[in-house]
Amino acid sequence: MPRLRSTGWVPRLAPLLVLMAVVALRLAGHGRYVVLTLTVVSPMLAAILIGPRITMVYALAALLLAGLLGIHTNLYNGDYGRLR
């Protein structure tokens, strides 16, 4: 029976690279790009490549970074998204 999970450091770091790319794109975009929802790609990739424990770590990291990016962009302010 074939193995479903990959081993090694490359599959374990691939979700981290995706998460860092999303954060870098958001910070470099200066509000031009809506990438906050792309933080979910990292835990999904971790679920495909590695086991549930590391997937949980990436899910928590994605939630934390999405929350921090929301604070950085004033997403939780009542004025976000209104027409001006």
mmCIF file of N, CA and C in Angstrom:
data_model
loop_
_atom_site.group_PDB
_atom_site.id
_atom_site.type_symbol
_atom_site.label_atom_id
_atom_site.label_comp_id
_atom_site.label_asym_id
_atom_site.label_seq_id
_atom_site.Cartn_x
_atom_site.Cartn_y
_atom_site.Cartn_z
ATOM 1 N N MET A 1 0.847 -1.179 0.000
ATOM 2 C CA MET A 1 0.000 0.000 0.000
ATOM 3 C C MET A 1 0.893 1.242 0.000
ATOM 4 N N PRO A 2 0.638 2.221 -0.855
ATOM 5 C CA PRO A 2 1.483 3.417 -0.920
ATOM 6 C C PRO A 2 1.270 4.337 0.276
ATOM 7 N N ARG A 3 2.333 5.063 0.594
ATOM 8 C CA ARG A 3 2.257 6.036 1.689
ATOM 9 C C ARG A 3 1.527 7.273 1.204
ATOM 10 N N LEU A 4 0.698 7.840 2.064
ATOM 11 C CA LEU A 4 -0.044 9.038 1.706
ATOM 12 C C LEU A 4 0.649 10.300 2.185
ATOM 13 N N ARG A 5 1.461 10.214 3.202
ATOM 14 C CA ARG A 5 2.124 11.386 3.778
ATOM 15 C C ARG A 5 3.588 11.408 3.375
ATOM 16 N N SER A 6 4.082 12.605 3.096
ATOM 17 C CA SER A 6 5.487 12.769 2.740
ATOM 18 C C SER A 6 6.321 12.957 3.985
ATOM 19 N N THR A 7 7.563 12.565 3.893
ATOM 20 C CA THR A 7 8.490 12.788 4.989
ATOM 21 C C THR A 7 9.614 13.675 4.491
ATOM 22 N N GLY A 8 10.345 14.235 5.418
ATOM 23 C CA GLY A 8 11.450 15.114 5.055
ATOM 24 C C GLY A 8 11.120 16.553 5.380
ATOM 25 N N TRP A 9 12.095 17.404 5.167
ATOM 26 C CA TRP A 9 11.919 18.809 5.552
ATOM 27 C C TRP A 9 11.259 19.644 4.464
ATOM 28 N N VAL A 10 11.346 19.231 3.216
ATOM 29 C CA VAL A 10 10.739 20.022 2.137
ATOM 30 C C VAL A 10 9.217 20.067 2.257
ATOM 31 N N PRO A 11 8.515 18.951 2.432
ATOM 32 C CA PRO A 11 7.059 19.036 2.585
ATOM 33 C C PRO A 11 6.635 19.755 3.867
ATOM 34 N N ARG A 12 7.465 19.700 4.888
ATOM 35 C CA ARG A 12 7.121 20.379 6.134
ATOM 36 C C ARG A 12 7.268 21.895 6.022
ATOM 37 N N LEU A 13 8.170 22.362 5.154
ATOM 38 C CA LEU A 13 8.392 23.793 4.998
ATOM 39 C C LEU A 13 7.569 24.418 3.878
ATOM 40 N N ALA A 14 7.012 23.628 2.984
ATOM 41 C CA ALA A 14 6.226 24.171 1.874
ATOM 42 C C ALA A 14 5.037 25.006 2.364
ATOM 43 N N PRO A 15 4.258 24.557 3.358
ATOM 44 C CA PRO A 15 3.159 25.409 3.846
ATOM 45 C C PRO A 15 3.659 26.708 4.485
ATOM 46 N N LEU A 16 4.816 26.654 5.139
ATOM 47 C CA LEU A 16 5.383 27.866 5.724
ATOM 48 C C LEU A 16 5.778 28.859 4.640
ATOM 49 N N LEU A 17 6.352 28.361 3.555
ATOM 50 C CA LEU A 17 6.718 29.239 2.448
ATOM 51 C C LEU A 17 5.492 29.880 1.814
ATOM 52 N N VAL A 18 4.413 29.119 1.690
ATOM 53 C CA VAL A 18 3.175 29.675 1.151
ATOM 54 C C VAL A 18 2.628 30.757 2.080
ATOM 55 N N LEU A 19 2.640 30.497 3.369
ATOM 56 C CA LEU A 19 2.138 31.467 4.338
ATOM 57 C C LEU A 19 2.973 32.740 4.331
ATOM 58 N N MET A 20 4.280 32.586 4.263
ATOM 59 C CA MET A 20 5.155 33.762 4.216
ATOM 60 C C MET A 20 4.988 34.540 2.908
ATOM 61 N N ALA A 21 4.721 33.840 1.820
ATOM 62 C CA ALA A 21 4.486 34.519 0.544
ATOM 63 C C ALA A 21 3.198 35.344 0.595
ATOM 64 N N VAL A 22 2.173 34.823 1.243
ATOM 65 C CA VAL A 22 0.918 35.569 1.386
ATOM 66 C C VAL A 22 1.134 36.820 2.228
ATOM 67 N N VAL A 23 1.853 36.677 3.323
ATOM 68 C CA VAL A 23 2.129 37.826 4.192
ATOM 69 C C VAL A 23 2.988 38.852 3.453
ATOM 70 N N ALA A 24 4.009 38.384 2.736
ATOM 71 C CA ALA A 24 4.877 39.305 1.996
ATOM 72 C C ALA A 24 4.115 40.029 0.899
ATOM 73 N N LEU A 25 3.221 39.320 0.211
ATOM 74 C CA LEU A 25 2.415 39.958 -0.830
ATOM 75 C C LEU A 25 1.502 41.010 -0.241
ATOM 76 N N ARG A 26 0.936 40.721 0.904
ATOM 77 C CA ARG A 26 0.053 41.693 1.553
ATOM 78 C C ARG A 26 0.824 42.931 2.002
ATOM 79 N N LEU A 27 1.972 42.721 2.602
ATOM 80 C CA LEU A 27 2.747 43.855 3.088
ATOM 81 C C LEU A 27 3.372 44.649 1.947
ATOM 82 N N ALA A 28 3.756 43.989 0.876
ATOM 83 C CA ALA A 28 4.360 44.686 -0.263
ATOM 84 C C ALA A 28 3.306 45.343 -1.151
ATOM 85 N N GLY A 29 2.063 44.874 -1.066
ATOM 86 C CA GLY A 29 1.026 45.386 -1.947
ATOM 87 C C GLY A 29 0.453 46.721 -1.550
ATOM 88 N N HIS A 30 0.660 47.147 -0.313
ATOM 89 C CA HIS A 30 0.176 48.440 0.177
ATOM 90 C C HIS A 30 -1.329 48.611 -0.044
ATOM 91 N N GLY A 31 -2.103 47.556 0.189
ATOM 92 C CA GLY A 31 -3.555 47.658 0.097
ATOM 93 C C GLY A 31 -4.126 47.415 -1.276
ATOM 94 N N ARG A 32 -3.289 47.144 -2.253
ATOM 95 C CA ARG A 32 -3.801 46.911 -3.605
ATOM 96 C C ARG A 32 -4.362 45.507 -3.790
ATOM 97 N N TYR A 33 -3.912 44.565 -2.974
ATOM 98 C CA TYR A 33 -4.316 43.178 -3.144
ATOM 99 C C TYR A 33 -5.113 42.711 -1.928
ATOM 100 N N VAL A 34 -6.111 41.893 -2.176
ATOM 101 C CA VAL A 34 -6.864 41.270 -1.094
ATOM 102 C C VAL A 34 -6.384 39.828 -0.998
ATOM 103 N N VAL A 35 -5.489 39.580 -0.057
ATOM 104 C CA VAL A 35 -4.883 38.254 0.059
ATOM 105 C C VAL A 35 -5.116 37.633 1.431
ATOM 106 N N LEU A 36 -5.902 38.288 2.268
ATOM 107 C CA LEU A 36 -6.114 37.784 3.626
ATOM 108 C C LEU A 36 -6.721 36.386 3.613
ATOM 109 N N THR A 37 -7.621 36.128 2.682
ATOM 110 C CA THR A 37 -8.255 34.807 2.630
ATOM 111 C C THR A 37 -7.309 33.724 2.124
ATOM 112 N N LEU A 38 -6.195 34.100 1.508
ATOM 113 C CA LEU A 38 -5.242 33.102 1.027
ATOM 114 C C LEU A 38 -4.435 32.465 2.149
ATOM 115 N N THR A 39 -4.556 32.967 3.369
ATOM 116 C CA THR A 39 -3.848 32.336 4.481
ATOM 117 C C THR A 39 -4.359 30.919 4.740
ATOM 118 N N VAL A 40 -5.536 30.604 4.256
ATOM 119 C CA VAL A 40 -6.097 29.262 4.455
ATOM 120 C C VAL A 40 -5.383 28.220 3.589
ATOM 121 N N VAL A 41 -4.654 28.655 2.574
ATOM 122 C CA VAL A 41 -3.963 27.711 1.693
ATOM 123 C C VAL A 41 -2.868 26.947 2.440
ATOM 124 N N SER A 42 -2.209 27.611 3.362
ATOM 125 C CA SER A 42 -1.116 26.974 4.096
ATOM 126 C C SER A 42 -1.571 25.752 4.899
ATOM 127 N N PRO A 43 -2.617 25.850 5.745
ATOM 128 C CA PRO A 43 -3.063 24.646 6.448
ATOM 129 C C PRO A 43 -3.617 23.576 5.515
ATOM 130 N N MET A 44 -4.226 23.990 4.406
ATOM 131 C CA MET A 44 -4.726 23.000 3.452
ATOM 132 C C MET A 44 -3.571 22.219 2.831
ATOM 133 N N LEU A 45 -2.510 22.925 2.482
ATOM 134 C CA LEU A 45 -1.331 22.261 1.932
ATOM 135 C C LEU A 45 -0.677 21.355 2.969
ATOM 136 N N ALA A 46 -0.641 21.810 4.217
ATOM 137 C CA ALA A 46 -0.087 20.980 5.285
ATOM 138 C C ALA A 46 -0.918 19.717 5.489
ATOM 139 N N ALA A 47 -2.225 19.841 5.367
ATOM 140 C CA ALA A 47 -3.088 18.667 5.524
ATOM 141 C C ALA A 47 -2.851 17.650 4.414
ATOM 142 N N ILE A 48 -2.501 18.135 3.239
ATOM 143 C CA ILE A 48 -2.243 17.227 2.121
ATOM 144 C C ILE A 48 -0.866 16.573 2.248
ATOM 145 N N LEU A 49 0.133 17.366 2.644
ATOM 146 C CA LEU A 49 1.505 16.873 2.616
ATOM 147 C C LEU A 49 1.953 16.172 3.887
ATOM 148 N N ILE A 50 1.472 16.613 5.037
ATOM 149 C CA ILE A 50 1.962 16.086 6.307
ATOM 150 C C ILE A 50 0.801 15.744 7.227
ATOM 151 N N GLY A 51 1.109 15.360 8.437
ATOM 152 C CA GLY A 51 0.102 14.864 9.356
ATOM 153 C C GLY A 51 -0.718 15.935 10.054
ATOM 154 N N PRO A 52 -1.659 15.484 10.885
ATOM 155 C CA PRO A 52 -2.585 16.412 11.533
ATOM 156 C C PRO A 52 -1.959 17.312 12.590
ATOM 157 N N ARG A 53 -0.915 16.880 13.246
ATOM 158 C CA ARG A 53 -0.308 17.724 14.285
ATOM 159 C C ARG A 53 0.336 18.968 13.691
ATOM 160 N N ILE A 54 1.098 18.795 12.654
ATOM 161 C CA ILE A 54 1.745 19.943 12.026
ATOM 162 C C ILE A 54 0.702 20.792 11.297
ATOM 163 N N THR A 55 -0.343 20.168 10.789
ATOM 164 C CA THR A 55 -1.434 20.925 10.176
ATOM 165 C C THR A 55 -2.067 21.858 11.198
ATOM 166 N N MET A 56 -2.226 21.389 12.426
ATOM 167 C CA MET A 56 -2.779 22.227 13.482
ATOM 168 C C MET A 56 -1.860 23.421 13.761
ATOM 169 N N VAL A 57 -0.569 23.205 13.743
ATOM 170 C CA VAL A 57 0.386 24.292 13.963
ATOM 171 C C VAL A 57 0.255 25.331 12.853
ATOM 172 N N TYR A 58 0.176 24.881 11.607
ATOM 173 C CA TYR A 58 0.020 25.819 10.495
ATOM 174 C C TYR A 58 -1.340 26.513 10.521
ATOM 175 N N ALA A 59 -2.370 25.819 10.958
ATOM 176 C CA ALA A 59 -3.687 26.464 11.069
ATOM 177 C C ALA A 59 -3.668 27.566 12.119
ATOM 178 N N LEU A 60 -3.036 27.308 13.257
ATOM 179 C CA LEU A 60 -2.933 28.340 14.286
ATOM 180 C C LEU A 60 -2.078 29.513 13.814
ATOM 181 N N ALA A 61 -0.996 29.218 13.109
ATOM 182 C CA ALA A 61 -0.150 30.286 12.571
ATOM 183 C C ALA A 61 -0.907 31.111 11.540
ATOM 184 N N ALA A 62 -1.700 30.459 10.704
ATOM 185 C CA ALA A 62 -2.488 31.176 9.697
ATOM 186 C C ALA A 62 -3.544 32.057 10.365
ATOM 187 N N LEU A 63 -4.190 31.558 11.406
ATOM 188 C CA LEU A 63 -5.176 32.376 12.135
ATOM 189 C C LEU A 63 -4.512 33.581 12.786
ATOM 190 N N LEU A 64 -3.363 33.360 13.397
ATOM 191 C CA LEU A 64 -2.653 34.455 14.039
ATOM 192 C C LEU A 64 -2.215 35.512 13.026
ATOM 193 N N LEU A 65 -1.626 35.074 11.934
ATOM 194 C CA LEU A 65 -1.160 36.019 10.926
ATOM 195 C C LEU A 65 -2.326 36.719 10.224
ATOM 196 N N ALA A 66 -3.415 36.017 9.988
ATOM 197 C CA ALA A 66 -4.585 36.669 9.389
ATOM 198 C C ALA A 66 -5.146 37.727 10.331
ATOM 199 N N GLY A 67 -5.167 37.427 11.617
ATOM 200 C CA GLY A 67 -5.623 38.420 12.590
ATOM 201 C C GLY A 67 -4.719 39.634 12.653
ATOM 202 N N LEU A 68 -3.414 39.396 12.626
ATOM 203 C CA LEU A 68 -2.465 40.504 12.648
ATOM 204 C C LEU A 68 -2.525 41.328 11.364
ATOM 205 N N LEU A 69 -2.711 40.662 10.228
ATOM 206 C CA LEU A 69 -2.864 41.402 8.976
ATOM 207 C C LEU A 69 -4.157 42.209 8.968
ATOM 208 N N GLY A 70 -5.198 41.675 9.596
ATOM 209 C CA GLY A 70 -6.448 42.415 9.708
ATOM 210 C C GLY A 70 -6.296 43.655 10.563
ATOM 211 N N ILE A 71 -5.532 43.540 11.620
ATOM 212 C CA ILE A 71 -5.261 44.708 12.467
ATOM 213 C C ILE A 71 -4.416 45.717 11.698
ATOM 214 N N HIS A 72 -3.433 45.224 10.960
ATOM 215 C CA HIS A 72 -2.542 46.097 10.198
ATOM 216 C C HIS A 72 -3.307 46.894 9.133
ATOM 217 N N THR A 73 -4.328 46.300 8.550
ATOM 218 C CA THR A 73 -5.088 46.966 7.488
ATOM 219 C C THR A 73 -6.372 47.622 7.994
ATOM 220 N N ASN A 74 -6.545 47.702 9.314
ATOM 221 C CA ASN A 74 -7.750 48.286 9.917
ATOM 222 C C ASN A 74 -9.025 47.571 9.467
ATOM 223 N N LEU A 75 -8.942 46.269 9.298
ATOM 224 C CA LEU A 75 -10.084 45.476 8.872
ATOM 225 C C LEU A 75 -11.183 45.467 9.924
ATOM 226 N N TYR A 76 -10.796 45.541 11.185
ATOM 227 C CA TYR A 76 -11.769 45.443 12.268
ATOM 228 C C TYR A 76 -12.329 46.801 12.651
ATOM 229 N N ASN A 77 -11.948 47.823 11.927
ATOM 230 C CA ASN A 77 -12.510 49.147 12.109
ATOM 231 C C ASN A 77 -13.888 49.165 11.446
ATOM 232 N N GLY A 78 -14.807 49.916 11.967
ATOM 233 C CA GLY A 78 -16.159 49.946 11.412
ATOM 234 C C GLY A 78 -16.239 50.564 10.037
ATOM 235 N N ASP A 79 -15.216 51.288 9.610
ATOM 236 C CA ASP A 79 -15.254 51.984 8.330
ATOM 237 C C ASP A 79 -14.705 51.158 7.176
ATOM 238 N N TYR A 80 -14.205 49.986 7.431
ATOM 239 C CA TYR A 80 -13.569 49.204 6.375
ATOM 240 C C TYR A 80 -14.602 48.728 5.371
ATOM 241 N N GLY A 81 -14.335 48.965 4.121
ATOM 242 C CA GLY A 81 -15.198 48.467 3.065
ATOM 243 C C GLY A 81 -16.330 49.396 2.665
ATOM 244 N N ARG A 82 -16.477 50.509 3.330
ATOM 245 C CA ARG A 82 -17.527 51.444 2.957
ATOM 246 C C ARG A 82 -17.107 52.262 1.750
ATOM 247 N N LEU A 83 -18.101 52.673 0.997
ATOM 248 C CA LEU A 83 -17.822 53.556 -0.128
ATOM 249 C C LEU A 83 -17.539 54.953 0.388
ATOM 250 N N ARG A 84 -16.597 55.592 -0.228
ATOM 251 C CA ARG A 84 -16.231 56.936 0.224
ATOM 252 C C ARG A 84 -16.526 57.960 -0.816
#
